[in-house]
mmCIF file of N, CA and C in Angstrom:
data_model
loop_
_atom_site.group_PDB
_atom_site.id
_atom_site.type_symbol
_atom_site.label_atom_id
_atom_site.label_comp_id
_atom_site.label_asym_id
_atom_site.label_seq_id
_atom_site.Cartn_x
_atom_site.Cartn_y
_atom_site.Cartn_z
ATOM 1 N N MET A 267 0.894 -1.120 -0.045
ATOM 2 C CA MET A 267 0.148 -0.076 0.054
ATOM 3 C C MET A 267 0.708 1.286 0.047
ATOM 4 N N GLU A 268 0.588 2.158 -0.799
ATOM 5 C CA GLU A 268 1.387 3.202 -0.921
ATOM 6 C C GLU A 268 0.792 4.602 0.316
ATOM 7 N N ILE A 269 1.670 5.534 0.355
ATOM 8 C CA ILE A 269 1.989 6.562 1.154
ATOM 9 C C ILE A 269 0.487 7.635 0.714
ATOM 10 N N ALA A 270 0.480 7.436 -0.522
ATOM 11 C CA ALA A 270 -0.601 8.366 -1.071
ATOM 12 C C ALA A 270 -1.914 8.116 -0.699
ATOM 13 N N ALA A 271 -2.039 6.577 -0.598
ATOM 14 C CA ALA A 271 -3.370 6.302 0.041
ATOM 15 C C ALA A 271 -3.776 6.692 1.326
ATOM 16 N N TRP A 272 -2.675 6.665 2.281
ATOM 17 C CA TRP A 272 -3.001 6.997 3.620
ATOM 18 C C TRP A 272 -2.920 8.850 3.839
ATOM 19 N N ILE A 273 -2.765 9.508 2.870
ATOM 20 C CA ILE A 273 -2.784 10.733 3.314
ATOM 21 C C ILE A 273 -4.148 11.315 3.455
ATOM 22 N N PRO A 274 -5.074 11.060 2.690
ATOM 23 C CA PRO A 274 -6.342 11.468 3.217
ATOM 24 C C PRO A 274 -6.737 11.111 4.573
ATOM 25 N N LEU A 275 -6.627 9.922 4.887
ATOM 26 C CA LEU A 275 -6.872 9.584 6.057
ATOM 27 C C LEU A 275 -6.042 10.405 7.457
ATOM 28 N N LEU A 276 -4.736 10.647 7.242
ATOM 29 C CA LEU A 276 -3.922 11.442 8.040
ATOM 30 C C LEU A 276 -4.382 12.886 7.981
ATOM 31 N N VAL A 277 -4.920 13.401 6.923
ATOM 32 C CA VAL A 277 -5.222 14.915 6.872
ATOM 33 C C VAL A 277 -6.713 14.913 7.688
ATOM 34 N N ALA A 278 -7.458 13.913 7.652
ATOM 35 C CA ALA A 278 -8.815 13.838 8.289
ATOM 36 C C ALA A 278 -8.421 13.675 9.868
ATOM 37 N N LEU A 279 -7.571 12.728 9.974
ATOM 38 C CA LEU A 279 -7.348 12.597 11.341
ATOM 39 C C LEU A 279 -6.554 13.648 12.146
ATOM 40 N N LEU A 280 -5.827 14.500 11.486
ATOM 41 C CA LEU A 280 -5.031 15.702 11.934
ATOM 42 C C LEU A 280 -6.344 16.831 11.883
ATOM 43 N N THR A 281 -7.224 16.981 11.110
ATOM 44 C CA THR A 281 -8.365 17.911 11.049
ATOM 45 C C THR A 281 -9.133 17.732 12.506
ATOM 46 N N ALA A 282 -9.415 16.425 12.558
ATOM 47 C CA ALA A 282 -10.202 16.093 13.749
ATOM 48 C C ALA A 282 -9.632 16.249 15.014
ATOM 49 N N LEU A 283 -8.102 16.103 15.161
ATOM 50 C CA LEU A 283 -7.635 16.552 16.395
ATOM 51 C C LEU A 283 -7.573 17.771 16.601
ATOM 52 N N ALA A 284 -7.136 18.749 15.741
ATOM 53 C CA ALA A 284 -7.087 20.049 15.777
ATOM 54 C C ALA A 284 -8.407 20.627 16.203
ATOM 55 N N GLY A 285 -9.306 19.996 15.713
ATOM 56 C CA GLY A 285 -10.841 20.567 15.946
ATOM 57 C C GLY A 285 -11.051 20.100 17.455
ATOM 58 N N VAL A 286 -10.691 19.105 17.904
ATOM 59 C CA VAL A 286 -10.785 18.794 19.444
ATOM 60 C C VAL A 286 -10.401 19.574 20.124
ATOM 61 N N PHE A 287 -8.718 19.930 19.830
ATOM 62 C CA PHE A 287 -8.135 20.895 20.663
ATOM 63 C C PHE A 287 -8.536 22.377 20.657
ATOM 64 N N ALA A 288 -9.024 22.641 19.408
ATOM 65 C CA ALA A 288 -9.625 23.966 19.150
ATOM 66 C C ALA A 288 -10.873 24.078 20.113
ATOM 67 N N TYR A 289 -11.812 22.981 20.135
ATOM 68 C CA TYR A 289 -13.116 23.034 21.019
ATOM 69 C C TYR A 289 -12.768 23.228 22.317
ATOM 70 N N SER A 290 -12.069 22.565 22.783
ATOM 71 C CA SER A 290 -11.405 22.148 24.494
ATOM 72 C C SER A 290 -10.660 23.377 24.707
ATOM 73 N N TRP A 291 -10.028 23.990 23.848
ATOM 74 C CA TRP A 291 -9.304 25.438 24.287
ATOM 75 C C TRP A 291 -10.547 26.323 24.550
ATOM 76 N N ASN A 292 -11.390 26.617 23.481
ATOM 77 C CA ASN A 292 -12.478 27.702 23.446
ATOM 78 C C ASN A 292 -13.116 27.287 24.760
ATOM 79 N N LYS A 293 -13.490 26.141 25.151
ATOM 80 C CA LYS A 293 -14.465 25.638 26.457
ATOM 81 C C LYS A 293 -13.623 26.401 27.565
ATOM 82 N N ARG A 294 -12.287 26.234 27.559
ATOM 83 C CA ARG A 294 -11.634 26.590 28.668
ATOM 84 C C ARG A 294 -11.811 27.850 28.655
ATOM 85 N N VAL A 295 -11.430 28.703 27.826
ATOM 86 C CA VAL A 295 -11.627 30.352 27.801
ATOM 87 C C VAL A 295 -12.862 30.816 28.289
ATOM 88 N N ASP A 296 -14.171 30.153 27.531
ATOM 89 C CA ASP A 296 -15.254 30.421 27.836
ATOM 90 C C ASP A 296 -15.349 30.196 29.601
ATOM 91 N N ARG A 297 -15.153 29.087 30.184
ATOM 92 C CA ARG A 297 -15.323 28.746 31.543
ATOM 93 C C ARG A 297 -14.468 29.954 32.184
ATOM 94 N N LYS A 298 -13.306 30.211 31.842
ATOM 95 C CA LYS A 298 -12.771 31.284 32.594
ATOM 96 C C LYS A 298 -13.058 32.683 32.515
ATOM 97 N N HIS A 299 -13.831 33.054 31.489
ATOM 98 C CA HIS A 299 -14.776 34.632 31.081
ATOM 99 C C HIS A 299 -15.871 34.348 32.163
ATOM 100 N N ALA A 300 -16.391 33.139 32.023
ATOM 101 C CA ALA A 300 -17.670 33.158 32.879
ATOM 102 C C ALA A 300 -17.457 33.238 34.313
ATOM 103 N N LEU A 301 -16.345 32.397 34.764
ATOM 104 C CA LEU A 301 -15.885 32.513 36.354
ATOM 105 C C LEU A 301 -15.543 34.017 36.629
ATOM 106 N N LEU A 302 -14.964 34.451 35.755
ATOM 107 C CA LEU A 302 -14.661 35.928 36.025
ATOM 108 C C LEU A 302 -15.617 37.099 36.167
ATOM 109 N N GLU A 303 -16.903 36.399 35.193
ATOM 110 C CA GLU A 303 -17.771 37.668 35.322
ATOM 111 C C GLU A 303 -18.660 37.243 36.802
ATOM 112 N N LEU A 304 -18.745 35.997 37.244
ATOM 113 C CA LEU A 304 -19.420 35.596 38.415
ATOM 114 C C LEU A 304 -18.571 36.290 39.659
ATOM 115 N N ARG A 305 -17.218 36.265 39.521
ATOM 116 C CA ARG A 305 -16.400 36.626 40.572
ATOM 117 C C ARG A 305 -16.786 38.364 40.825
ATOM 118 N N ARG A 306 -16.860 39.046 39.413
ATOM 119 C CA ARG A 306 -16.933 40.635 39.377
ATOM 120 C C ARG A 306 -18.489 40.804 40.052
ATOM 121 N N VAL A 307 -19.420 40.025 39.488
ATOM 122 C CA VAL A 307 -20.908 40.178 40.433
ATOM 123 C C VAL A 307 -20.931 39.917 41.984
ATOM 124 N N ALA A 308 -19.932 38.951 42.276
ATOM 125 C CA ALA A 308 -19.961 38.666 43.695
ATOM 126 C C ALA A 308 -19.329 39.699 44.214
ATOM 127 N N TYR A 309 -17.983 40.175 43.745
ATOM 128 C CA TYR A 309 -17.042 41.254 44.556
ATOM 129 C C TYR A 309 -18.023 42.395 44.944
ATOM 130 N N ARG A 310 -18.988 42.895 43.788
ATOM 131 C CA ARG A 310 -19.822 43.916 44.006
ATOM 132 C C ARG A 310 -20.706 43.713 44.949
ATOM 133 N N ASN A 311 -21.452 42.743 44.717
ATOM 134 C CA ASN A 311 -22.438 42.450 45.841
ATOM 135 C C ASN A 311 -21.707 42.392 47.495
ATOM 136 N N TYR A 312 -20.559 42.006 47.339
ATOM 137 C CA TYR A 312 -20.001 41.927 48.611
ATOM 138 C C TYR A 312 -19.606 43.093 49.200
ATOM 139 N N LEU A 313 -19.327 44.103 48.503
ATOM 140 C CA LEU A 313 -18.723 45.497 48.921
ATOM 141 C C LEU A 313 -19.987 46.509 49.103
ATOM 142 N N ASN A 314 -21.000 46.199 48.390
ATOM 143 C CA ASN A 314 -22.236 46.795 48.472
ATOM 144 C C ASN A 314 -22.811 46.277 49.848
ATOM 145 N N SER A 315 -22.776 45.259 50.135
ATOM 146 C CA SER A 315 -23.445 44.561 51.289
ATOM 147 C C SER A 315 -22.584 45.263 52.364
ATOM 148 N N PHE A 316 -21.284 45.101 52.361
ATOM 149 C CA PHE A 316 -20.535 45.301 53.464
ATOM 150 C C PHE A 316 -20.690 46.817 53.746
ATOM 151 N N MET A 317 -20.861 47.659 52.806
ATOM 152 C CA MET A 317 -20.829 49.146 53.003
ATOM 153 C C MET A 317 -22.218 49.783 53.742
ATOM 154 N N ALA A 318 -23.411 48.649 53.214
ATOM 155 C CA ALA A 318 -24.504 48.866 53.672
ATOM 156 C C ALA A 318 -24.436 48.520 55.097
ATOM 157 N N MET A 319 -23.983 47.327 55.451
ATOM 158 C CA MET A 319 -23.793 46.840 56.969
ATOM 159 C C MET A 319 -22.895 47.935 57.979
ATOM 160 N N SER A 320 -21.999 48.476 57.431
ATOM 161 C CA SER A 320 -21.087 49.465 58.210
ATOM 162 C C SER A 320 -21.708 50.920 58.562
ATOM 163 N N ASP A 321 -22.659 50.886 57.459
ATOM 164 C CA ASP A 321 -23.342 52.627 57.799
ATOM 165 C C ASP A 321 -24.617 52.044 58.338
ATOM 166 N N SER A 322 -25.245 50.898 58.709
ATOM 167 C CA SER A 322 -26.223 50.686 59.563
ATOM 168 C C SER A 322 -26.531 50.741 61.001
ATOM 169 N N PRO A 323 -27.429 51.141 61.618
ATOM 170 C CA PRO A 323 -27.609 50.648 62.865
ATOM 171 C C PRO A 323 -27.234 49.347 63.446
ATOM 172 N N GLN A 324 -26.670 48.722 64.419
ATOM 173 C CA GLN A 324 -26.389 47.525 64.841
ATOM 174 C C GLN A 324 -27.359 46.229 64.596
ATOM 175 N N GLY A 325 -28.766 46.796 64.772
ATOM 176 C CA GLY A 325 -29.741 45.373 64.703
ATOM 177 C C GLY A 325 -30.511 45.142 63.360
ATOM 178 N N VAL A 326 -30.035 45.545 62.281
ATOM 179 C CA VAL A 326 -30.590 45.411 61.041
ATOM 180 C C VAL A 326 -30.224 43.904 60.551
ATOM 181 N N ASP A 327 -31.286 43.382 61.013
ATOM 182 C CA ASP A 327 -30.992 41.826 60.429
ATOM 183 C C ASP A 327 -30.918 41.198 58.902
ATOM 184 N N GLU A 328 -31.645 42.124 58.288
ATOM 185 C CA GLU A 328 -31.705 41.900 56.839
ATOM 186 C C GLU A 328 -30.534 42.240 56.240
ATOM 187 N N ILE A 329 -29.832 43.534 56.676
ATOM 188 C CA ILE A 329 -28.439 43.727 56.029
ATOM 189 C C ILE A 329 -27.603 43.057 56.303
ATOM 190 N N ARG A 330 -27.405 42.675 57.451
ATOM 191 C CA ARG A 330 -26.425 41.559 57.992
ATOM 192 C C ARG A 330 -26.554 40.193 57.246
ATOM 193 N N ARG A 331 -27.903 39.844 56.901
ATOM 194 C CA ARG A 331 -28.153 38.263 56.169
ATOM 195 C C ARG A 331 -27.564 38.574 54.772
ATOM 196 N N ARG A 332 -27.790 39.711 54.318
ATOM 197 C CA ARG A 332 -27.052 40.173 52.808
ATOM 198 C C ARG A 332 -25.787 39.903 52.981
ATOM 199 N N LEU A 333 -24.872 40.501 53.973
ATOM 200 C CA LEU A 333 -23.687 40.603 53.810
ATOM 201 C C LEU A 333 -23.224 39.085 53.999
ATOM 202 N N TYR A 334 -23.908 38.209 54.814
ATOM 203 C CA TYR A 334 -23.671 36.735 55.257
ATOM 204 C C TYR A 334 -23.602 36.186 53.772
ATOM 205 N N GLN A 335 -24.926 36.599 53.057
ATOM 206 C CA GLN A 335 -24.876 35.704 51.881
ATOM 207 C C GLN A 335 -23.818 36.023 50.859
ATOM 208 N N SER A 336 -23.418 37.243 50.928
ATOM 209 C CA SER A 336 -22.249 37.452 49.784
ATOM 210 C C SER A 336 -21.002 37.153 50.261
ATOM 211 N N GLU A 337 -20.852 36.858 51.697
ATOM 212 C CA GLU A 337 -19.434 36.009 51.960
ATOM 213 C C GLU A 337 -19.765 34.592 51.554
ATOM 214 N N VAL A 338 -20.859 33.845 51.942
ATOM 215 C CA VAL A 338 -20.479 32.864 51.336
ATOM 216 C C VAL A 338 -20.567 32.255 49.938
ATOM 217 N N GLU A 339 -21.113 33.296 48.995
ATOM 218 C CA GLU A 339 -21.085 33.435 47.686
ATOM 219 C C GLU A 339 -19.533 33.551 47.318
ATOM 220 N N LEU A 340 -18.864 34.053 48.143
ATOM 221 C CA LEU A 340 -17.495 34.469 47.750
ATOM 222 C C LEU A 340 -16.641 33.188 48.183
ATOM 223 N N LEU A 341 -17.121 32.511 49.114
ATOM 224 C CA LEU A 341 -16.337 31.032 49.529
ATOM 225 C C LEU A 341 -16.470 30.492 48.173
ATOM 226 N N VAL A 342 -17.382 30.590 47.265
ATOM 227 C CA VAL A 342 -17.591 29.584 46.288
ATOM 228 C C VAL A 342 -16.978 30.045 45.055
ATOM 229 N N VAL A 343 -17.032 31.372 44.542
ATOM 230 C CA VAL A 343 -16.359 31.625 43.279
ATOM 231 C C VAL A 343 -15.050 32.746 43.577
ATOM 232 N N GLY A 344 -14.795 33.209 44.863
ATOM 233 C CA GLY A 344 -13.872 34.292 45.018
ATOM 234 C C GLY A 344 -12.662 33.471 44.920
ATOM 235 N N SER A 345 -11.337 34.113 44.465
ATOM 236 C CA SER A 345 -10.003 33.653 44.566
ATOM 237 C C SER A 345 -9.438 33.522 46.006
ATOM 238 N N ASP A 346 -8.747 32.635 46.232
ATOM 239 C CA ASP A 346 -7.762 32.601 47.399
ATOM 240 C C ASP A 346 -7.447 33.810 48.406
ATOM 241 N N THR A 347 -6.947 34.599 47.458
ATOM 242 C CA THR A 347 -6.539 36.325 48.354
ATOM 243 C C THR A 347 -7.585 37.009 48.393
ATOM 244 N N VAL A 348 -8.813 36.878 47.667
ATOM 245 C CA VAL A 348 -10.114 37.585 48.034
ATOM 246 C C VAL A 348 -10.882 36.938 49.295
ATOM 247 N N VAL A 349 -10.739 35.777 49.239
ATOM 248 C CA VAL A 349 -11.458 34.964 50.703
ATOM 249 C C VAL A 349 -10.554 35.331 51.704
ATOM 250 N N GLN A 350 -9.364 35.195 51.761
ATOM 251 C CA GLN A 350 -8.499 35.635 52.996
ATOM 252 C C GLN A 350 -8.569 36.868 53.423
ATOM 253 N N ALA A 351 -8.676 37.609 52.213
ATOM 254 C CA ALA A 351 -8.613 39.347 52.843
ATOM 255 C C ALA A 351 -10.032 39.623 53.485
ATOM 256 N N VAL A 352 -11.088 38.897 52.964
ATOM 257 C CA VAL A 352 -12.545 39.376 53.308
ATOM 258 C C VAL A 352 -12.453 38.594 54.842
ATOM 259 N N GLY A 353 -11.967 37.386 55.058
ATOM 260 C CA GLY A 353 -11.800 36.732 56.216
ATOM 261 C C GLY A 353 -11.186 37.700 57.295
ATOM 262 N N LYS A 354 -10.086 38.305 56.917
ATOM 263 C CA LYS A 354 -9.318 39.237 57.798
ATOM 264 C C LYS A 354 -10.421 40.023 58.311
ATOM 265 N N LEU A 355 -11.179 40.762 57.252
ATOM 266 C CA LEU A 355 -11.958 41.933 57.583
ATOM 267 C C LEU A 355 -13.183 41.558 58.377
ATOM 268 N N SER A 356 -13.561 40.200 58.238
ATOM 269 C CA SER A 356 -14.734 39.798 58.815
ATOM 270 C C SER A 356 -14.414 39.298 60.429
ATOM 271 N N ASN A 357 -13.143 38.814 60.735
ATOM 272 C CA ASN A 357 -12.635 38.842 61.693
ATOM 273 C C ASN A 357 -12.112 39.734 62.764
ATOM 274 N N PHE A 358 -11.861 40.877 61.901
ATOM 275 C CA PHE A 358 -11.583 41.940 62.788
ATOM 276 C C PHE A 358 -13.094 42.671 63.163
ATOM 277 N N TYR A 359 -14.219 42.578 62.248
ATOM 278 C CA TYR A 359 -15.324 43.226 62.649
ATOM 279 C C TYR A 359 -16.128 42.102 63.729
ATOM 280 N N ALA A 360 -15.812 40.820 63.523
ATOM 281 C CA ALA A 360 -16.504 40.258 64.915
ATOM 282 C C ALA A 360 -15.628 40.406 66.152
ATOM 283 N N ILE A 361 -14.223 40.700 66.019
ATOM 284 C CA ILE A 361 -13.559 40.760 67.440
ATOM 285 C C ILE A 361 -13.958 42.258 67.879
ATOM 286 N N THR A 362 -14.163 43.399 67.074
ATOM 287 C CA THR A 362 -14.317 44.648 67.619
ATOM 288 C C THR A 362 -16.065 44.634 67.707
ATOM 289 N N ASN A 363 -16.685 43.737 67.357
ATOM 290 C CA ASN A 363 -18.355 44.225 67.380
ATOM 291 C C ASN A 363 -18.772 44.705 68.716
ATOM 292 N N ASN A 364 -18.234 44.390 69.789
ATOM 293 C CA ASN A 364 -18.928 44.730 70.871
ATOM 294 C C ASN A 364 -18.383 46.382 71.394
ATOM 295 N N ASP A 365 -17.579 46.808 70.707
ATOM 296 C CA ASP A 365 -16.937 48.401 70.683
ATOM 297 C C ASP A 365 -17.123 48.914 69.344
ATOM 298 N N ARG A 366 -18.422 48.744 68.516
ATOM 299 C CA ARG A 366 -18.514 49.061 67.167
ATOM 300 C C ARG A 366 -17.998 50.529 67.093
ATOM 301 N N PHE A 367 -18.474 51.316 68.069
ATOM 302 C CA PHE A 367 -18.442 52.943 67.846
ATOM 303 C C PHE A 367 -17.021 53.473 68.210
ATOM 304 N N ASN A 368 -16.048 52.561 68.736
ATOM 305 C CA ASN A 368 -14.725 52.982 68.880
ATOM 306 C C ASN A 368 -13.885 51.909 68.097
ATOM 307 N N ARG A 369 -14.103 51.308 66.954
ATOM 308 C CA ARG A 369 -13.618 50.556 65.933
ATOM 309 C C ARG A 369 -12.593 51.390 65.334
ATOM 310 N N ASP A 370 -11.487 51.111 65.004
ATOM 311 C CA ASP A 370 -10.376 51.684 64.507
ATOM 312 C C ASP A 370 -10.395 52.004 63.043
ATOM 313 N N ALA A 371 -10.980 53.172 62.520
ATOM 314 C CA ALA A 371 -11.324 53.436 61.514
ATOM 315 C C ALA A 371 -10.170 53.303 60.383
ATOM 316 N N ALA A 372 -9.099 53.259 60.787
ATOM 317 C CA ALA A 372 -7.702 53.513 59.861
ATOM 318 C C ALA A 372 -7.560 52.092 59.446
ATOM 319 N N GLU A 373 -7.922 50.947 60.534
ATOM 320 C CA GLU A 373 -7.483 49.748 60.197
ATOM 321 C C GLU A 373 -8.587 49.013 59.486
ATOM 322 N N VAL A 374 -9.577 49.751 59.636
ATOM 323 C CA VAL A 374 -10.907 49.247 58.544
ATOM 324 C C VAL A 374 -10.740 49.548 57.204
ATOM 325 N N ARG A 375 -10.177 51.024 57.004
ATOM 326 C CA ARG A 375 -9.837 51.240 55.769
ATOM 327 C C ARG A 375 -8.559 50.586 54.993
ATOM 328 N N ARG A 376 -7.759 50.141 55.965
ATOM 329 C CA ARG A 376 -6.648 49.232 55.565
ATOM 330 C C ARG A 376 -7.225 47.780 54.708
ATOM 331 N N LEU A 377 -8.141 47.167 55.915
ATOM 332 C CA LEU A 377 -8.587 45.849 55.709
ATOM 333 C C LEU A 377 -9.512 46.001 54.392
ATOM 334 N N VAL A 378 -10.153 47.090 54.328
ATOM 335 C CA VAL A 378 -11.162 47.421 52.889
ATOM 336 C C VAL A 378 -10.274 47.692 51.909
ATOM 337 N N ALA A 379 -8.913 48.199 52.121
ATOM 338 C CA ALA A 379 -8.382 48.298 50.853
ATOM 339 C C ALA A 379 -7.692 47.146 50.402
ATOM 340 N N ASN A 380 -7.340 46.433 51.200
ATOM 341 C CA ASN A 380 -6.452 45.043 50.917
ATOM 342 C C ASN A 380 -7.574 44.207 50.212
ATOM 343 N N VAL A 381 -8.942 44.087 50.828
ATOM 344 C CA VAL A 381 -9.991 43.462 50.026
ATOM 345 C C VAL A 381 -10.050 44.045 48.568
ATOM 346 N N CYS A 382 -10.261 45.312 48.471
ATOM 347 C CA CYS A 382 -10.342 45.851 47.198
ATOM 348 C C CYS A 382 -9.221 45.570 46.260
ATOM 349 N N MET A 383 -8.046 45.850 46.553
ATOM 350 C CA MET A 383 -6.707 45.333 45.942
ATOM 351 C C MET A 383 -6.856 43.862 45.600
ATOM 352 N N SER A 384 -7.156 42.960 46.337
ATOM 353 C CA SER A 384 -7.238 41.712 45.815
ATOM 354 C C SER A 384 -8.293 41.381 44.895
ATOM 355 N N MET A 385 -9.481 41.959 45.174
ATOM 356 C CA MET A 385 -10.384 41.937 44.024
ATOM 357 C C MET A 385 -9.841 42.387 42.750
ATOM 358 N N ARG A 386 -9.402 43.691 42.492
ATOM 359 C CA ARG A 386 -8.844 44.007 41.475
ATOM 360 C C ARG A 386 -7.728 43.228 40.719
ATOM 361 N N ALA A 387 -6.982 42.826 41.585
ATOM 362 C CA ALA A 387 -5.812 41.800 40.972
ATOM 363 C C ALA A 387 -6.467 40.796 40.475
ATOM 364 N N ASP A 388 -7.475 40.405 40.992
ATOM 365 C CA ASP A 388 -8.125 39.101 40.577
ATOM 366 C C ASP A 388 -8.948 39.335 38.992
ATOM 367 N N CYS A 389 -9.415 40.521 38.985
ATOM 368 C CA CYS A 389 -10.516 40.746 37.843
ATOM 369 C C CYS A 389 -9.760 41.466 36.785
ATOM 370 N N PHE A 390 -8.836 42.273 37.054
ATOM 371 C CA PHE A 390 -8.063 42.834 35.762
ATOM 372 C C PHE A 390 -6.654 42.204 35.569
ATOM 373 N N GLU A 391 -6.088 42.453 34.585
ATOM 374 C CA GLU A 391 -4.816 41.834 34.055
ATOM 375 C C GLU A 391 -3.805 42.703 34.803
ATOM 376 N N LYS A 392 -3.931 43.902 34.970
ATOM 377 C CA LYS A 392 -3.016 45.024 35.569
ATOM 378 C C LYS A 392 -3.839 46.233 36.088
ATOM 379 N N THR A 393 -3.483 46.697 37.122
ATOM 380 C CA THR A 393 -3.817 47.729 37.633
ATOM 381 C C THR A 393 -2.598 48.865 38.109
ATOM 382 N N ASP A 394 -2.740 49.991 37.842
ATOM 383 C CA ASP A 394 -1.781 50.904 38.327
ATOM 384 C C ASP A 394 -1.930 51.466 39.595
ATOM 385 N N LEU A 395 -3.192 51.361 40.314
ATOM 386 C CA LEU A 395 -3.657 51.874 41.729
ATOM 387 C C LEU A 395 -2.814 51.349 42.649
ATOM 388 N N SER A 396 -2.343 51.858 43.572
ATOM 389 C CA SER A 396 -1.568 51.463 44.741
ATOM 390 C C SER A 396 -2.526 51.435 45.733
ATOM 391 N N ILE A 397 -2.029 50.415 46.725
ATOM 392 C CA ILE A 397 -2.806 50.281 47.818
ATOM 393 C C ILE A 397 -3.225 51.576 48.594
ATOM 394 N N GLU A 398 -2.212 52.497 48.891
ATOM 395 C CA GLU A 398 -2.417 53.616 49.727
ATOM 396 C C GLU A 398 -3.461 54.495 48.759
ATOM 397 N N GLU A 399 -3.614 54.607 47.410
ATOM 398 C CA GLU A 399 -4.568 55.173 46.811
ATOM 399 C C GLU A 399 -5.964 54.495 47.077
ATOM 400 N N ILE A 400 -6.122 53.229 46.629
ATOM 401 C CA ILE A 400 -7.434 52.623 47.390
ATOM 402 C C ILE A 400 -7.877 52.941 48.749
ATOM 403 N N ARG A 401 -6.915 52.717 49.451
ATOM 404 C CA ARG A 401 -7.217 53.176 51.076
ATOM 405 C C ARG A 401 -7.949 54.709 51.041
ATOM 406 N N ALA A 402 -7.253 55.610 50.199
ATOM 407 C CA ALA A 402 -7.542 56.711 50.360
ATOM 408 C C ALA A 402 -9.110 57.029 50.102
ATOM 409 N N LEU A 403 -9.468 56.148 48.882
ATOM 410 C CA LEU A 403 -10.676 56.377 48.181
ATOM 411 C C LEU A 403 -11.848 55.342 49.239
ATOM 412 N N VAL A 404 -11.666 54.687 50.040
ATOM 413 C CA VAL A 404 -12.482 53.622 50.749
ATOM 414 C C VAL A 404 -13.211 54.750 51.560
ATOM 415 N N PRO A 405 -14.535 54.477 51.595
ATOM 416 C CA PRO A 405 -15.513 55.603 52.157
ATOM 417 C C PRO A 405 -15.949 55.426 53.538
ATOM 418 N N ILE A 406 -14.962 55.154 54.542
ATOM 419 C CA ILE A 406 -15.017 54.779 56.078
ATOM 420 C C ILE A 406 -14.306 55.929 56.389
ATOM 421 N N VAL A 407 -15.105 56.598 57.645
ATOM 422 C CA VAL A 407 -14.356 57.695 58.442
ATOM 423 C C VAL A 407 -14.305 57.117 60.036
#
C-alpha cells in the first residue's frame, strides 16, 4: 500500500485532532471568562453589602443577612486571596463588634483596601492603583 493512499486519512485525523483541541481550548477560555464575570458580580455584591452593613444601626438583620450571603458566595467563586482578605476583615469586625463605635477606622480602611486590591488583582490583568490610593478612596471615616 502506498503512502498516497494514507494521506487523506492522515489529513482527516489531523483535522479532527485540531478540531478537538480548538473546541477544548475555546471551552476553557469560556469557563474562565464566565468565572471572572461571576467573581465581578460577587465582589460588587459583597462590597455593597459590606458598606450597607457598616453604615447601618447595629440591629438590622436583613442587611447583615445579605452580607453573610455575599460572604458565602465569595467562598464559592472568590479567589483564595480575596477570601483570605475578606476573612481578615470579617474577623476584625467580629472581634470589635462589642465596641463598634470605637472601632479603629484606619484599620477598617486598611482591611477594606486590601480586599479591594485583591479583587482588582483578580479581575483585571493590570492595575496602576497603589494600596495607598485605594485606601484613600475607601469611604469609611
